Amino acid sequence: MNANRESGSPTSLPIALLCYGAAAVAAVALPLAGSPLAVNLMLRAGSIVMLAISWNLAANAGLISLGHSTFWGLGSYAALLMGNRFGWPFLPSILPAMALGAAVAALLAVITGRLRGIYFAIATLALSEGLRVIAVMLPDLTGGGAGLFIDQTLRPEPRLTAIVTALGAVCFALLAHLLSRTPFHYACRAMRNNEHASQMLGINPLRFRITVLALSGAIAAFAGGVNIWYGGFLDPDIGFDLHITILAQIGPILGGIHTLAGPIIGGLATLLIAELTRMWFGEQGYSLLVYGAILIVSIMYMPNGIYGTLRRLCAPWTKRRAAAKTALVAS
Amino acid sequence: MTALLEIAGLRAGYQESIVLEDISLQVQIGEVVALLGANGAGKTTTMRVITGLIAALGGTIAFDGEDLSRLRAERRVDVGIALCPEGRQVFPNMSVMENLLLGSFCRHARARRAATLELVQELFPRLTERSAQKAGLMSGGEQQMLAIGRALMACPRLLLLDEPSLGLSPRMVQLVFGAVAKIAEAGISILVVEQNAQAAFSVARRGYVLAGGRVAAAGTIAELARSGQVEQAFIGTDFFKREGAACSKSGA
């Protein structure tokens, strides 16, 4: 019982499931009912939350990635090529995209071996840059620097891509939630804390590293794959964009790293801040500066993220409520 | 009597530097054995080779008659070897309960988790009181109890204790070694590395004294205590003679 509270899921499972259910309904209803702007927002929200969840999963196991655009880009290229070369429609093409993301992530886990911390981070950064250069140098496959358009006859309605993205985000959030109750999650946390000590308890670090990275890679590739069907155009700079890498980590850091709710809150908050500054300060000019400043100040003054700060602020209130309850029982 | 752990002619080290030249030792079933020696004698390295954290360069290690050398570190927990590492190494950001539950990660221990947990909490009532507290916020002694408890959660047949008295108050050392004695009574074999020879002698029946990567002396605790070889390994052969001479000189 204590274990569950410590792992960052204060709510009971039925309540959590209800929340996920409501989110899933919203994920379907909002794009169906809404304007193209709502469709666009849902797609971006879903993508950013998926990236954040994916990044946070790896971070839970102590693997700080600086190259999440690797999996995003591979997912994009896989989905696009499945469509253009083999005529696969939208939904089926996402499966090979996820498989490729997972496979390369697993390979990365094996290759990086005992690299941790900043060394692992640099390896991931190098991988995404390397793949970007490779994509430029293989014009027959990727269209090179000029890029590729996805087969227009196959393109789904934007509404559908938005629904799939948002539903995907809800599903992966649920998956992360369910995982947090399993020995898998504890093994990852133990590895992050102290890998040698965890090995002494019978945890095989390589196995868990491969599994968690493959899962993380598959989720980011899913996001990349769906986005290419929405955007329609892909070149190496879009696929293996450093911005994706940054986006993947801002969410968890802003929201609360190593928690369940943190990446979701942080991802949505990032999007909200970006949209608000754009509305207030215009498309160009100061908006990005303000956006950056807000992020920096938030991270400086909320070292445990939005979720951590909320929990701290709510702590005295929940404690008082518990005390009142016991007093009532006593009287 | 069969040896549970049998090490013969063990050589090991880190990259170019050989730490263990030639170590041979045995732990019988149900026995408590002390591994003594000064800093750098190779005690912790011996523990690391037994647990598989570093590979042996030569010699053999057998556990319950089976060769261990091909077994990876995490698999050795499954066969029944648990290490309580030097410096405790609890997971600081996890609660006491989470630390304990992680101890029973391997399959055979997970099946008996509830029963083992009860035994561990009986052995260390303090851990029950602190069960929701973060392990990193506890005192050194409490962390040591947790580290031992966590190792016990793996249901080991052989418990390796690396410097359980490190950094503890004399009172805490007594408490910890009291618990070690109880663990031994339960029939678990123990190999304990100690600098605090007195504490080790309170629980062990036999001991090995390491010096320079070799076994300098071996025997029952009584034999070791009588022969003076423990002092010799810890502070050098003619320490007292030289010091005595220096004192008398400066006095004159």
PDB file of C-alpha atoms in Angstrom, chain A residues 2-7 183-184 186-187 189-194 196-205 207-208, chain B residues 51 53 72-74 77 81-83 89-95 97-98 101-103 105-106 110 131-132 134 150:
ATOM      1  CA  ASN A   2       2.774   2.325   0.924  1.00  0.00           C
ATOM      2  CA  ALA A   3       4.550   1.297  -2.199  1.00  0.00           C
ATOM      3  CA  ASN A   4       1.819   2.678  -4.404  1.00  0.00           C
ATOM      4  CA  ARG A   5       1.730   6.024  -2.689  1.00  0.00           C
ATOM      5  CA  GLU A   6       5.474   6.416  -2.922  1.00  0.00           C
ATOM      6  CA  SER A   7       5.526   5.640  -6.609  1.00  0.00           C
ATOM      7  CA  PRO A 183       7.950  -5.066 -10.421  1.00  0.00           C
ATOM      8  CA  PHE A 184       9.197  -3.735 -13.768  1.00  0.00           C
ATOM      9  CA  TYR A 186      10.537  -0.912  -9.248  1.00  0.00           C
ATOM     10  CA  ALA A 187      13.401  -2.592 -11.042  1.00  0.00           C
ATOM     11  CA  ARG A 189      13.788   2.819 -10.168  1.00  0.00           C
ATOM     12  CA  ALA A 190      16.291   0.613  -8.371  1.00  0.00           C
ATOM     13  CA  MET A 191      18.562   0.746 -11.413  1.00  0.00           C
ATOM     14  CA  ARG A 192      18.339   4.517 -11.462  1.00  0.00           C
ATOM     15  CA  ASN A 193      19.178   4.672  -7.762  1.00  0.00           C
ATOM     16  CA  ASN A 194      22.056   2.221  -7.753  1.00  0.00           C
ATOM     17  CA  HIS A 196      25.193  -2.426  -8.715  1.00  0.00           C
ATOM     18  CA  ALA A 197      22.956  -2.774  -5.701  1.00  0.00           C
ATOM     19  CA  SER A 198      20.016  -3.637  -7.940  1.00  0.00           C
ATOM     20  CA  GLN A 199      22.092  -6.313  -9.635  1.00  0.00           C
ATOM     21  CA  MET A 200      22.802  -7.771  -6.224  1.00  0.00           C
ATOM     22  CA  LEU A 201      19.063  -8.245  -5.815  1.00  0.00           C
ATOM     23  CA  GLY A 202      18.827 -10.329  -8.950  1.00  0.00           C
ATOM     24  CA  ILE A 203      17.850  -7.602 -11.396  1.00  0.00           C
ATOM     25  CA  ASN A 204      19.407  -8.010 -14.835  1.00  0.00           C
ATOM     26  CA  PRO A 205      20.110  -4.382 -15.822  1.00  0.00           C
ATOM     27  CA  ARG A 207      17.221  -6.780 -19.857  1.00  0.00           C
ATOM     28  CA  PHE A 208      15.378  -3.906 -18.237  1.00  0.00           C
TER      29      PHE A 208
ATOM     30  CA  THR B  51      28.823 -12.120  -6.218  1.00  0.00           C
ATOM     31  CA  LEU B  53      30.432  -8.093  -9.978  1.00  0.00           C
ATOM     32  CA  ARG B  72      26.091 -13.706 -14.164  1.00  0.00           C
ATOM     33  CA  ALA B  73      25.805 -11.558 -11.045  1.00  0.00           C
ATOM     34  CA  GLU B  74      22.030 -11.277 -11.053  1.00  0.00           C
ATOM     35  CA  VAL B  77      20.993 -14.324  -6.390  1.00  0.00           C
ATOM     36  CA  ILE B  81      23.845 -15.842  -2.648  1.00  0.00           C
ATOM     37  CA  ALA B  82      22.900 -12.407  -1.305  1.00  0.00           C
ATOM     38  CA  LEU B  83      25.259  -9.546  -0.636  1.00  0.00           C
ATOM     39  CA  GLN B  89      23.907   1.057  -0.688  1.00  0.00           C
ATOM     40  CA  VAL B  90      20.220   1.214   0.084  1.00  0.00           C
ATOM     41  CA  PHE B  91      18.036   2.978  -2.489  1.00  0.00           C
ATOM     42  CA  PRO B  92      17.869   6.423  -0.869  1.00  0.00           C
ATOM     43  CA  ASN B  93      14.819   7.746  -2.703  1.00  0.00           C
ATOM     44  CA  MET B  94      12.679   4.733  -1.981  1.00  0.00           C
ATOM     45  CA  SER B  95      10.776   3.917   1.158  1.00  0.00           C
ATOM     46  CA  MET B  97       9.223  -1.032   2.498  1.00  0.00           C
ATOM     47  CA  GLU B  98      10.085  -0.576  -1.175  1.00  0.00           C
ATOM     48  CA  LEU B 101      10.291  -5.628  -1.374  1.00  0.00           C
ATOM     49  CA  LEU B 102      12.947  -5.083  -4.024  1.00  0.00           C
ATOM     50  CA  GLY B 103      15.095  -7.518  -2.076  1.00  0.00           C
ATOM     51  CA  PHE B 105      12.878  -9.522  -6.716  1.00  0.00           C
ATOM     52  CA  CYS B 106      14.140 -12.921  -7.830  1.00  0.00           C
ATOM     53  CA  ARG B 110       9.011 -13.468  -4.573  1.00  0.00           C
ATOM     54  CA  SER B 131       8.379   1.368   6.787  1.00  0.00           C
ATOM     55  CA  ALA B 132       7.045   4.452   4.933  1.00  0.00           C
ATOM     56  CA  LYS B 134      12.635   7.292   2.716  1.00  0.00           C
ATOM     57  CA  ARG B 150      16.966  -6.377   2.025  1.00  0.00           C
TER      58      ARG B 150
END
